[in-house]
PDB file of C-alpha atoms in Angstrom:
ATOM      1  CA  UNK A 209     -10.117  18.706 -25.970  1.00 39.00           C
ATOM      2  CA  UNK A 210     -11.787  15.535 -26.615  1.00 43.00           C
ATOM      3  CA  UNK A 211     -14.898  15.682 -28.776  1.00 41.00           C
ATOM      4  CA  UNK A 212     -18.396  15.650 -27.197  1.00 44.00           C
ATOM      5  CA  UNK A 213     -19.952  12.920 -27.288  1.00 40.00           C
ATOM      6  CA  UNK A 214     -24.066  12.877 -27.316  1.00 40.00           C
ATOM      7  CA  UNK A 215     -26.658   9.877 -26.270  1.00 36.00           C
ATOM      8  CA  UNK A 216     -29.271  11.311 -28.378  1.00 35.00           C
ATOM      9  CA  UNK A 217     -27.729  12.646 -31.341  1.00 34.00           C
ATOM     10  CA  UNK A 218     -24.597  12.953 -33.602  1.00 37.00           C
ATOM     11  CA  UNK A 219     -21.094  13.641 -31.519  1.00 41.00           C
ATOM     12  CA  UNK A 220     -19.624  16.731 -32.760  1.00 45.00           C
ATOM     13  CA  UNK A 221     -16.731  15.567 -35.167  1.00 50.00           C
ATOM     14  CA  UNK A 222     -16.943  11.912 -34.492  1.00 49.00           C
ATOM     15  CA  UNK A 223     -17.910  10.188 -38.133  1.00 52.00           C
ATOM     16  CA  UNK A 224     -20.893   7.581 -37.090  1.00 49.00           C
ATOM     17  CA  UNK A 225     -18.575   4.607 -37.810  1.00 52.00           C
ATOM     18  CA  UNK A 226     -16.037   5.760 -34.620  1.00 75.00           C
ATOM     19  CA  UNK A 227     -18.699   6.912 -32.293  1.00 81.00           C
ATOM     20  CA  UNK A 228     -18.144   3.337 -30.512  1.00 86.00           C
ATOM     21  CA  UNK A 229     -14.164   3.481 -30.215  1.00 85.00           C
ATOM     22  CA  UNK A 230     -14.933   6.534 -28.685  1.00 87.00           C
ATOM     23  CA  UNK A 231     -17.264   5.915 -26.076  1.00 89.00           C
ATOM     24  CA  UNK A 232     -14.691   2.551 -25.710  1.00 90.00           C
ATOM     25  CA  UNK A 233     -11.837   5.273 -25.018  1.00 90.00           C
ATOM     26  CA  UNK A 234     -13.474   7.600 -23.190  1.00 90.00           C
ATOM     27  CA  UNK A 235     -14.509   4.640 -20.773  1.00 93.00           C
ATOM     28  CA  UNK A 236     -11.500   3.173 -20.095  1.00 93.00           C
ATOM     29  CA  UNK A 237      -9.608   6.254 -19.361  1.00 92.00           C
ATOM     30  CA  UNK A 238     -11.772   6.589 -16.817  1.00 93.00           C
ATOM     31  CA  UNK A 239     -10.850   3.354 -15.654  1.00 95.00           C
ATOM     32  CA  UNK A 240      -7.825   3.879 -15.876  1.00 94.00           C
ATOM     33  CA  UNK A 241      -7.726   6.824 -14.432  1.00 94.00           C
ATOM     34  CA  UNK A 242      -9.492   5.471 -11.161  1.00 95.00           C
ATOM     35  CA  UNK A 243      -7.009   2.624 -11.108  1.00 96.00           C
ATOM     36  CA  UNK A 244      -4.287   4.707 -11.071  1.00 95.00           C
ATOM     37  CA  UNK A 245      -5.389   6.812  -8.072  1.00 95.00           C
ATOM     38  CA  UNK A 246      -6.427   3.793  -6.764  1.00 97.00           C
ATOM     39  CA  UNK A 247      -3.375   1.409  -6.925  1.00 97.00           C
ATOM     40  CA  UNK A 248      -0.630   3.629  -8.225  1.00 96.00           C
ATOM     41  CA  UNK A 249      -0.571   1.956 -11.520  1.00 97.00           C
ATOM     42  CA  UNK A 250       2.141   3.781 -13.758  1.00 97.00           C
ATOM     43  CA  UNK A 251       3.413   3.677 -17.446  1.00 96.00           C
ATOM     44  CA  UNK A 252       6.907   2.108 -15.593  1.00 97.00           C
ATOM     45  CA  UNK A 253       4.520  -0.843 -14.702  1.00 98.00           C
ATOM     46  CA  UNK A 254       3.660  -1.590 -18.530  1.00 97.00           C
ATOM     47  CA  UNK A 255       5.873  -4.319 -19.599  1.00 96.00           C
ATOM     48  CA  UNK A 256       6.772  -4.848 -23.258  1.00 94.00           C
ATOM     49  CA  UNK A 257       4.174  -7.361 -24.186  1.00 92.00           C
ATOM     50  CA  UNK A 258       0.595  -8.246 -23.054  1.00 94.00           C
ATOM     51  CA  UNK A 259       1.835 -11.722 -21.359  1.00 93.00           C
ATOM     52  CA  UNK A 260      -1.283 -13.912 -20.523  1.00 92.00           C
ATOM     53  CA  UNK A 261      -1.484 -16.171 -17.671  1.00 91.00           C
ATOM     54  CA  UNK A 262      -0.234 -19.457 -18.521  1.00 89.00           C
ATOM     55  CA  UNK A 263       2.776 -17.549 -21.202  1.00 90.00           C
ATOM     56  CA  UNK A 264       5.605 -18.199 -19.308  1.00 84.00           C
ATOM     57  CA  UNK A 265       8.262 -16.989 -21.490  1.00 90.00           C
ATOM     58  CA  UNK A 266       6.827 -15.259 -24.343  1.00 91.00           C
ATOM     59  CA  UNK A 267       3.611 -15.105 -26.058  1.00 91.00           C
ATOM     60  CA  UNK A 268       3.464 -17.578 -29.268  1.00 89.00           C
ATOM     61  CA  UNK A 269       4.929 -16.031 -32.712  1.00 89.00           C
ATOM     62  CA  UNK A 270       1.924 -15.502 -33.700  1.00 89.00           C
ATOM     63  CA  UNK A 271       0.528 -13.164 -30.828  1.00 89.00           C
ATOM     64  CA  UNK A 272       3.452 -11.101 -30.358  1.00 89.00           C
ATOM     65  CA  UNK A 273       3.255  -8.163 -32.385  1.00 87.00           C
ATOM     66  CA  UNK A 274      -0.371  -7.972 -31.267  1.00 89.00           C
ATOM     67  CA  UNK A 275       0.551  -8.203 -27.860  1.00 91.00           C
ATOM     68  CA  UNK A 276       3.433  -5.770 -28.043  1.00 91.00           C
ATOM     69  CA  UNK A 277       0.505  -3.303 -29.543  1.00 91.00           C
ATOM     70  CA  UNK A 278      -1.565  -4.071 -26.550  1.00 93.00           C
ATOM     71  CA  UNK A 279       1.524  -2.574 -24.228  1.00 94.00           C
ATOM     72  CA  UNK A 280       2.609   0.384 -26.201  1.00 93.00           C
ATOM     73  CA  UNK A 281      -1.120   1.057 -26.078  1.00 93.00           C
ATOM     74  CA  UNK A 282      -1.567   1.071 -22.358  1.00 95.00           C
ATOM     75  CA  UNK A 283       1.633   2.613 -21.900  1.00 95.00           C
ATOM     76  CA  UNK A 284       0.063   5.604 -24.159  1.00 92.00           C
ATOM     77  CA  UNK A 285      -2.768   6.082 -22.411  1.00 93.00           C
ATOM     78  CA  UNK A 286      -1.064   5.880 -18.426  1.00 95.00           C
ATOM     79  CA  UNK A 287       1.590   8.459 -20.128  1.00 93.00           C
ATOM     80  CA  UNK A 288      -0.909  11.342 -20.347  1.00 89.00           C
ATOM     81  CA  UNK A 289      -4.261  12.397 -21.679  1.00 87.00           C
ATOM     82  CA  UNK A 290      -2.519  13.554 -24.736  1.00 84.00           C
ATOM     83  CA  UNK A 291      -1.887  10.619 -27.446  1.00 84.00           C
ATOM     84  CA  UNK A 292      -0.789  11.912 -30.929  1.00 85.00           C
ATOM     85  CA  UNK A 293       2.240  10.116 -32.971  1.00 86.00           C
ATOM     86  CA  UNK A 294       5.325  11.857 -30.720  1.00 89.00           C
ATOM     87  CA  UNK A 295       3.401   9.801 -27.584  1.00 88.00           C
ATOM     88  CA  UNK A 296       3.075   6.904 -29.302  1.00 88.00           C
ATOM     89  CA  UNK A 297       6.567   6.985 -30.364  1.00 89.00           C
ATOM     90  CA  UNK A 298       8.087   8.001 -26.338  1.00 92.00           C
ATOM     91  CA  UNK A 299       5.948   5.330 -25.369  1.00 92.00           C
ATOM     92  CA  UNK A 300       7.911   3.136 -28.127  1.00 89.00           C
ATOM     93  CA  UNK A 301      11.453   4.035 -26.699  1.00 91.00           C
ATOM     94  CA  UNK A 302      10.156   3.408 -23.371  1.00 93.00           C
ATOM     95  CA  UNK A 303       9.489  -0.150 -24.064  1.00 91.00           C
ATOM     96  CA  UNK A 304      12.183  -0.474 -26.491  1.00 85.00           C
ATOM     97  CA  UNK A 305       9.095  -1.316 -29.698  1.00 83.00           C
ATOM     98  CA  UNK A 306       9.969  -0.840 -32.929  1.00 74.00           C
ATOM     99  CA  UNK A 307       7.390  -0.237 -35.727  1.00 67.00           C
ATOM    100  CA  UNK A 308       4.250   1.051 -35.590  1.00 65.00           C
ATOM    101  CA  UNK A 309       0.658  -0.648 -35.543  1.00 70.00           C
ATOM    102  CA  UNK A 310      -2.735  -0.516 -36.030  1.00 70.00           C
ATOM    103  CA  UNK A 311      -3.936   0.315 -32.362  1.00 72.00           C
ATOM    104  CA  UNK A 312      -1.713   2.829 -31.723  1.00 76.00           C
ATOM    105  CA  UNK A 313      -1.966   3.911 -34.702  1.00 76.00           C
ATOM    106  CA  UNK A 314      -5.811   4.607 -34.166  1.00 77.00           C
ATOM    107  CA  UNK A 315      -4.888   6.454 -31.118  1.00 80.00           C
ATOM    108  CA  UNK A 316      -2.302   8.700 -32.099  1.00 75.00           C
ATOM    109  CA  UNK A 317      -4.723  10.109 -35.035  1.00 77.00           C
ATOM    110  CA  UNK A 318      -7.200  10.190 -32.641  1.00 77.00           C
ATOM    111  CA  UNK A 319      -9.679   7.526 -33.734  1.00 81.00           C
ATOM    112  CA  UNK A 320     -10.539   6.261 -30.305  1.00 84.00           C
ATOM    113  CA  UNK A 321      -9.845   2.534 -29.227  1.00 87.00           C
ATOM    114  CA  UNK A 322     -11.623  -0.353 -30.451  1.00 88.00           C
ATOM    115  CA  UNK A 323     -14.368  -2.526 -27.425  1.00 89.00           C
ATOM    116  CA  UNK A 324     -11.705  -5.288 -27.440  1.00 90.00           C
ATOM    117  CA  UNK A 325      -8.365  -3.429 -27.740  1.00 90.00           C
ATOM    118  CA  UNK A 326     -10.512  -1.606 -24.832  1.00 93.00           C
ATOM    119  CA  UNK A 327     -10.886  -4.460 -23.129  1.00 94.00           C
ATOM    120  CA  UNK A 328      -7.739  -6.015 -23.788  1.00 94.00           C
ATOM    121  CA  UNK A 329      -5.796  -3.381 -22.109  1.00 95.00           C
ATOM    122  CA  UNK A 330      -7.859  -3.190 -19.110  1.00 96.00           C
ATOM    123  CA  UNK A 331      -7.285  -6.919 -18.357  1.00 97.00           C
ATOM    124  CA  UNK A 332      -3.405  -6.363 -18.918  1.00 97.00           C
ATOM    125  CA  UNK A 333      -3.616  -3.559 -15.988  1.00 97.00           C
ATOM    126  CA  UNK A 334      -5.795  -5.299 -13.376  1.00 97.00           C
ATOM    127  CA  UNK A 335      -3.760  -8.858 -14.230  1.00 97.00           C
ATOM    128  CA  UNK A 336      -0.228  -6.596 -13.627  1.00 97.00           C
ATOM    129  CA  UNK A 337      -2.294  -4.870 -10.001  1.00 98.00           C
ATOM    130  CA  UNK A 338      -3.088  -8.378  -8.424  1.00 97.00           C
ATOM    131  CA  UNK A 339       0.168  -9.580  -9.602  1.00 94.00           C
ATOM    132  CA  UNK A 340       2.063  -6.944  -7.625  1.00 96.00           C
ATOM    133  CA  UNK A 341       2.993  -3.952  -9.598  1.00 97.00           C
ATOM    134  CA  UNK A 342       6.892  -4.027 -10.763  1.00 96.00           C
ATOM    135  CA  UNK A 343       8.833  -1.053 -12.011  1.00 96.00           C
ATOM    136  CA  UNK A 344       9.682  -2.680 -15.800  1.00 96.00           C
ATOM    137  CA  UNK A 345      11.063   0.638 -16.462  1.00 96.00           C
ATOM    138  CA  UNK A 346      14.100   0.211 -13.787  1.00 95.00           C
ATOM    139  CA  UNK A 347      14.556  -3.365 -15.030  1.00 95.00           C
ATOM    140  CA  UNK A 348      14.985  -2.264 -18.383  1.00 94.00           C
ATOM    141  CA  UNK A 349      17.679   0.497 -17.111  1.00 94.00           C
ATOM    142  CA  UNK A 350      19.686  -2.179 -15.263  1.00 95.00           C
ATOM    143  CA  UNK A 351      19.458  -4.912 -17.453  1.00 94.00           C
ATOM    144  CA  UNK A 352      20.491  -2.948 -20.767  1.00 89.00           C
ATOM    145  CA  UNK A 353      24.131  -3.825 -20.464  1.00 85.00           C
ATOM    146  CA  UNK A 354      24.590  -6.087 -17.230  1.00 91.00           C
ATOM    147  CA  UNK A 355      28.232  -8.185 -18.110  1.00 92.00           C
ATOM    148  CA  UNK A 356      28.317  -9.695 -14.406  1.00 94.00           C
ATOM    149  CA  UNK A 357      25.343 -10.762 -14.565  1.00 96.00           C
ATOM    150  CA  UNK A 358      25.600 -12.484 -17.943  1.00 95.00           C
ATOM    151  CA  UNK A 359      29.245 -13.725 -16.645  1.00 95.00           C
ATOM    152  CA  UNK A 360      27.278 -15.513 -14.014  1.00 96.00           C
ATOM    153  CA  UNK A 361      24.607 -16.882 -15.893  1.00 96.00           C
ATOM    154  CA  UNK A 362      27.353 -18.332 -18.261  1.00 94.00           C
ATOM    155  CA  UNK A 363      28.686 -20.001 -15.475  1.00 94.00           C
ATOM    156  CA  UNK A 364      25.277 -20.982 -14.517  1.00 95.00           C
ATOM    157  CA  UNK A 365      24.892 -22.818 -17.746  1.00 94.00           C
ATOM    158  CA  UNK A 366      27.738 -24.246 -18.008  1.00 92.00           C
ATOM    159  CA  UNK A 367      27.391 -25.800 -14.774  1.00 93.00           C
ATOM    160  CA  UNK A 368      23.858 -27.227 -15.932  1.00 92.00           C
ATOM    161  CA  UNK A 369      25.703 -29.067 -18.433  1.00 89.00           C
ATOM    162  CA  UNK A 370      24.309 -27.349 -21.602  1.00 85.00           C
ATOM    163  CA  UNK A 371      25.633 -26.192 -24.711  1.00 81.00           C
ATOM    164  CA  UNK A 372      26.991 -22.642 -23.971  1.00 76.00           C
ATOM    165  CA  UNK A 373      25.235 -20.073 -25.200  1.00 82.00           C
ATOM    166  CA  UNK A 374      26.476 -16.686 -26.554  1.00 90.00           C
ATOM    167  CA  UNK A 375      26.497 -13.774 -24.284  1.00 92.00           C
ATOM    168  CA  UNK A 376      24.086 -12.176 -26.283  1.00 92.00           C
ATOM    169  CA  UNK A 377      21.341 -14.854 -25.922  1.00 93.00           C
ATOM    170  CA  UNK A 378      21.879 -14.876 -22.104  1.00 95.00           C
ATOM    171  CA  UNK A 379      21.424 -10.816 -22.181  1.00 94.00           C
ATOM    172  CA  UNK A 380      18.137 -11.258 -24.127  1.00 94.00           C
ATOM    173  CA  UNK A 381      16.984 -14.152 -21.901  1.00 96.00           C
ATOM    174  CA  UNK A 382      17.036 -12.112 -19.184  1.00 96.00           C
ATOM    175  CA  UNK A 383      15.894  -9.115 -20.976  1.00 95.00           C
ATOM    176  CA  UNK A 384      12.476 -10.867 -21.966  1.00 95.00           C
ATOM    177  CA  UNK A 385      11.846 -13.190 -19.338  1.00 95.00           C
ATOM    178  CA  UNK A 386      11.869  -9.718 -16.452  1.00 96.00           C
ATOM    179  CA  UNK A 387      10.703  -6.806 -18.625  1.00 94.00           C
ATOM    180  CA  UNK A 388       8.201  -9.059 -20.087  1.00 93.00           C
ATOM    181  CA  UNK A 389       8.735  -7.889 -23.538  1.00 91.00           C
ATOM    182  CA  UNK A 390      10.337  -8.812 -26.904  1.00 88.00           C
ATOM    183  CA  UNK A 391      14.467  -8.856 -27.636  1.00 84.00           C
ATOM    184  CA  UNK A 392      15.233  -5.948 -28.999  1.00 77.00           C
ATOM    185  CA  UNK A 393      16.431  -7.169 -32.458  1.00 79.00           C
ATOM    186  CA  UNK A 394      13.994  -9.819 -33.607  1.00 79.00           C
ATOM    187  CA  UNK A 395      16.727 -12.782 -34.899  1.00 85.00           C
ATOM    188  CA  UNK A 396      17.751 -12.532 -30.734  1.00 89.00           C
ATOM    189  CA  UNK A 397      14.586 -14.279 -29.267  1.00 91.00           C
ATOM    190  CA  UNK A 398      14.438 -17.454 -31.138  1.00 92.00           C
ATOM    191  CA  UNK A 399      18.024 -18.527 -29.211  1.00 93.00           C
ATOM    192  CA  UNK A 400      16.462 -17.214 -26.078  1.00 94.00           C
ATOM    193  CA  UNK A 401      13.367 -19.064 -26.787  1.00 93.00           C
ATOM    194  CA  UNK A 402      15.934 -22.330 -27.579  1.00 93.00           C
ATOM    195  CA  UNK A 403      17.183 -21.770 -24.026  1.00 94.00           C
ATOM    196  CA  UNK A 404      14.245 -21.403 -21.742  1.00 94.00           C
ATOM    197  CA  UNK A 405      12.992 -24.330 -23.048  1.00 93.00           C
ATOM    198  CA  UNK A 406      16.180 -26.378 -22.511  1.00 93.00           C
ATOM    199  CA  UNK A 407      16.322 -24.896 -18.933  1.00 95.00           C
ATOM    200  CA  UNK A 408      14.769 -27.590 -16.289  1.00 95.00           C
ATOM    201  CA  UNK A 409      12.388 -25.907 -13.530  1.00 94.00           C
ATOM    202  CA  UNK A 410      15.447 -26.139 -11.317  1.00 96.00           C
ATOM    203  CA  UNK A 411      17.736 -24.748 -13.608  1.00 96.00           C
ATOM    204  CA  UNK A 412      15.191 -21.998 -14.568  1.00 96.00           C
ATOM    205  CA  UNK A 413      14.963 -20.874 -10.663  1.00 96.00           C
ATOM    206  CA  UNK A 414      18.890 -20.731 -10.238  1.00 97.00           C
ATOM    207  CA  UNK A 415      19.031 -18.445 -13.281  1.00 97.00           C
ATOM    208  CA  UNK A 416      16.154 -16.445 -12.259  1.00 97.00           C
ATOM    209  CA  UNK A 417      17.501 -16.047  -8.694  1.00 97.00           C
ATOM    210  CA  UNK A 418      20.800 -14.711 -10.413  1.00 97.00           C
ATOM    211  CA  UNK A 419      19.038 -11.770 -12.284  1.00 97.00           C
ATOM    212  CA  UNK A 420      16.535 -11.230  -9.620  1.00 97.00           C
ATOM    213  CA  UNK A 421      19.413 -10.918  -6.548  1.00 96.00           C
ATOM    214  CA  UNK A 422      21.157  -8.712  -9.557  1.00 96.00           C
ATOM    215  CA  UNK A 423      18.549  -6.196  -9.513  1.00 96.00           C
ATOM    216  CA  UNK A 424      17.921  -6.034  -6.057  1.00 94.00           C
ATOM    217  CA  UNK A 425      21.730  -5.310  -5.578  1.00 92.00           C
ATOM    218  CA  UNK A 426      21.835  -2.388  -8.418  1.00 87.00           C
ATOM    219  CA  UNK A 427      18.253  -0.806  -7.342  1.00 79.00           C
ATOM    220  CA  UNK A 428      19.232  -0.514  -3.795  1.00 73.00           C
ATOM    221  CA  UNK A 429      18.734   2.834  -2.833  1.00 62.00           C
ATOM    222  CA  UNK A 430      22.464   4.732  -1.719  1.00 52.00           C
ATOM    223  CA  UNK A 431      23.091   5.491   1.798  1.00 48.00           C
ATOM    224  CA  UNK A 432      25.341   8.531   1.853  1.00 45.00           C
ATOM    225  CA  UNK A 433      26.963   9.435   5.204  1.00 44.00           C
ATOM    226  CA  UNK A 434      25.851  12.675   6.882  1.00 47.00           C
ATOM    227  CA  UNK A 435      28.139  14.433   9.566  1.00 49.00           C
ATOM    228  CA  UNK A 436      26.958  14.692  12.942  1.00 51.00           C
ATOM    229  CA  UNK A 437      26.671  18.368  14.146  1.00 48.00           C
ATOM    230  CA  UNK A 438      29.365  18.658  17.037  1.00 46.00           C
ATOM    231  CA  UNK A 439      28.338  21.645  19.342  1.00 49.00           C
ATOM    232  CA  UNK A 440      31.506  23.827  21.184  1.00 51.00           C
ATOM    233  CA  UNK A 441      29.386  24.416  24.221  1.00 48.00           C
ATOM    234  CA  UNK A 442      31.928  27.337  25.123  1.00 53.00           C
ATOM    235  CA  UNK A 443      31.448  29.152  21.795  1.00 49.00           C
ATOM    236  CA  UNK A 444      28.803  31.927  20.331  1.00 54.00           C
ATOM    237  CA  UNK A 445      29.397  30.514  16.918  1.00 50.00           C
ATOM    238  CA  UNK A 446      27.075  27.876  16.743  1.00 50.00           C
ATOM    239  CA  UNK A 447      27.473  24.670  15.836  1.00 44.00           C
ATOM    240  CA  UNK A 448      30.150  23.074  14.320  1.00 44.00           C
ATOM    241  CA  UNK A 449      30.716  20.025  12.256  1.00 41.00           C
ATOM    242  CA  UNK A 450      33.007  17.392  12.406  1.00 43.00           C
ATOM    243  CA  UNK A 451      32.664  13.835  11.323  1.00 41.00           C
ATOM    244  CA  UNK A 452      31.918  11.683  14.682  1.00 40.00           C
ATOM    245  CA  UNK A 453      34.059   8.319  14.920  1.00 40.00           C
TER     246      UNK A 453
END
């Protein structure tokens, strides 16, 4: 149960000082909630970083654990009206985070959510609803160990002309470029970074065409064949079943 919170007098169990993250929290899981009913908005929408409109590859150095607290965050809070430090660390392994930070942090001990982490987060789900909600969750299940794919996009690169790159920096350039979040070892993105920015728009697209007809080909749903019921018209027994040619 969440504390109650009063307009004209002191919230039971809320210190004076946190009576504002609270009413911050309680307001945008309301939003949230209504967004969710609304749109369908899911934690498997949250990508792994807070990317802002004009970040095409990743958000500078500087912004990025921030950013990556902004995602565990909303992940949290679409996960389940329950946030305590075993959510905060599912949500973690969901998005494949390391650490721990300050925001989540303040949610897990249940210290409510600061106006502009508040806000933060609700721009980061409206931006991902007009964008067209995508399922980072099954990108990051097919893209965790792809070696086509990253035998193509060798090829790829090696076509464009450029120095080739290790297999490992082609995995995490398609790892952070479509589950908008950060490598999964830190000393990975810098050579990723190196790449993208190498990559002409027309190279870019080719690549990007690669991963994306990738995981349309491995989330394509599996059409098992079911047997046509063959009916002995002469028989009491019912149908039969035999596999029609």
């Amino acid at each position: 149960m969440l504390p109650r919170l009063r307009a004209d007098g002191p919230s039971d169990g809320i210190p004076v000082w946190q009576r504002e993250a609270w009413t911050a929290y309680r307001t945008l899981a309301k939003k949230l909630t209504e967004l969710k009913s609304a749109t369908g908005l899911r934690p498997e929408h949250i990508p792994g970083w807070d990317l802002r409109p004009g970040e095409v590859f990743a958000p500078a150095d500087e912004s990025r654990a921030w950013r990556t607290e902004i995602a565990v965050t909303a992940h949290m809070l679409l996960s389940g009206p329950v946030h305590n430090t075993e959510t905060e660390r599912l949500s973690r392994i969901a998005l494949g985070s390391t650490g721990s930070g300050w925001s989540t942090r303040r949610l897990a001990r249940g210290r409510g959510i600061t106006p502009q982490n508040a806000h933060d987060i609700e721009s980061l789900a409206r931006r991902l609803i007009a964008e067209g909600l995508v399922d980072y969750a099954e990108r990051r299940r097919h893209l965790m160990g792809a070696p086509e794919l990253i035998r193509q996009l060798a090829q790829l690169v090696q076509g464009f002309g450029l120095n080739p790159s290790a297999a490992e920096t082609l995995e995490t350039w398609a790892w952070v470029l479509f589950t908008g979040g950060p490598a999964w070892d830190v000393w990975l993105l810098e050579p990723a970074l190196d790449l993208d920015q190498q990559l002409d728009p027309e190279q870019r697209l080719l690549l990007s065409d690669a991963v994306l007809t990738y995981l349309a080909e491995a989330t394509r749903p599996t059409v098992h064949f079911s047997p046509e019921p063959v009916v002995d018209v002469d028989s009491d027994a019912g149908p039969t079943w035999d596999v029609v040619a």
